Amino acid sequence: MLSSSGTFAEATGMTGACAADFFHALQGVGWQDDAMTYDHPYPSPELEAKYPFHEYAAASYSEAEMRSRAGAFRNEMDQRRSVRMFSDQPVPRDLIEAAISTASTAPSGAHQQPWTWVAVAAADMKRQIRTAAEDEERTNYLENRMNEAWQQALAPIGTDWHKEYLEVVPWIVVLFEQRYGLADDGARKHHYYVKESCGIAAGLFITAIHHMGLATLTHTPSPMAFLTKLLDRPENERPSILFPIGYPLPGVKVPTLARKSLDEVAVWFE
């Protein structure tokens, strides 16, 4: 294994600083050691003979480029906020399609992709969703279905049962979890890690929406069964998150909140 500039120099005939510089340059652009071996390679010859595989085309950047890209992306995502006042400016359907397509690149248990995205632009349907959501939220906030501790936790954010934005936004997208699949003959097909898979997909969806310059928030009225009925979804699907999507209203304000530091969220073993 060419694990150092010294062994690289021996293998190539280069000497001194020239070998060291070239070795580290190769490392910086993602150079991989062809001598690296695994005791249990993936895929095994038997697996590859049974199922299709192809070589992964990985992007390759220098460490400097990687740090630059990572920092720029982190800064971009640090600007993401949940917005509760939207403009009614139209959003082209193809942008919503792009966000859903991006979200659907998420990894999922056994690659079963157990999600359905329902996109709503029809004004009458958005009105029905708002009415039903406010009915549930009114009970949550005013009739103590949400206990005092929960409401105190939400106090700095200032949410209440009013969901006017559900009629203002040009799009509502609801993510449904497919609790199980349905075969062509109607038989149930078990799905694995449904919540985890849909959670990852939801994160990618939010990221895609922010990256293209739109805004959203994660609205989870509880209970959410009314969405199954209103959107005519089958019994194997359960609503997970409702995303109102649009441009933020000019001058909209968001709570001044601090995100946890890296030291508060990460533990390292090196």
C-alpha angles and dihedrals in degrees: 000000000000095000101153142030088253095060089041089056091050092050096046103033091238118138140213123333092354092063093044093049094047093045092053091044089056090050090050094057094049099268110178128206110244088201092066110115137182127213088221108031122200123255099027116218088250093053094046090050089056103039133031120261134171135189114274112241101215122192114242127208137164116256089253091054091046092054091046093050092044093050094046092049093047091051091048093051092045086066091059114111137169107253125205101181116060137180118242089227108138119255116207115246092233090066091057089046090052092051092049091047090051092048090051091062086074119120114253139186108284086346090279094138093213098196141103122195116206114195119198126193099148109114095218092052092048089051091052091049092050093049093050094043092050091049090057095041092049088059091046096051104029104031097044100249082135106058124231095260091054093049091048090053089054095045096094089052092049100217120163139166096282112103102174092147090070088076096037100054117088091225140030116191120191121198113213123195114223099221088192136354129245122228121217089264092052095255117142118257115203116239121205129217092357098166093044092048094048091045091057091046091050090053092052090047092054090047092051092049092051094043092057092051101259129118136226143159135213107252115186110173109192120252098026101181091112088073092060090055098040093047094042096235123170123254094258091065126079125189112247110170135001115213119196106201133196146096115308113253109257109262094016114160129218130193116275099242133163122224119223116266122248090255090058096052106032134068120190134204111186 
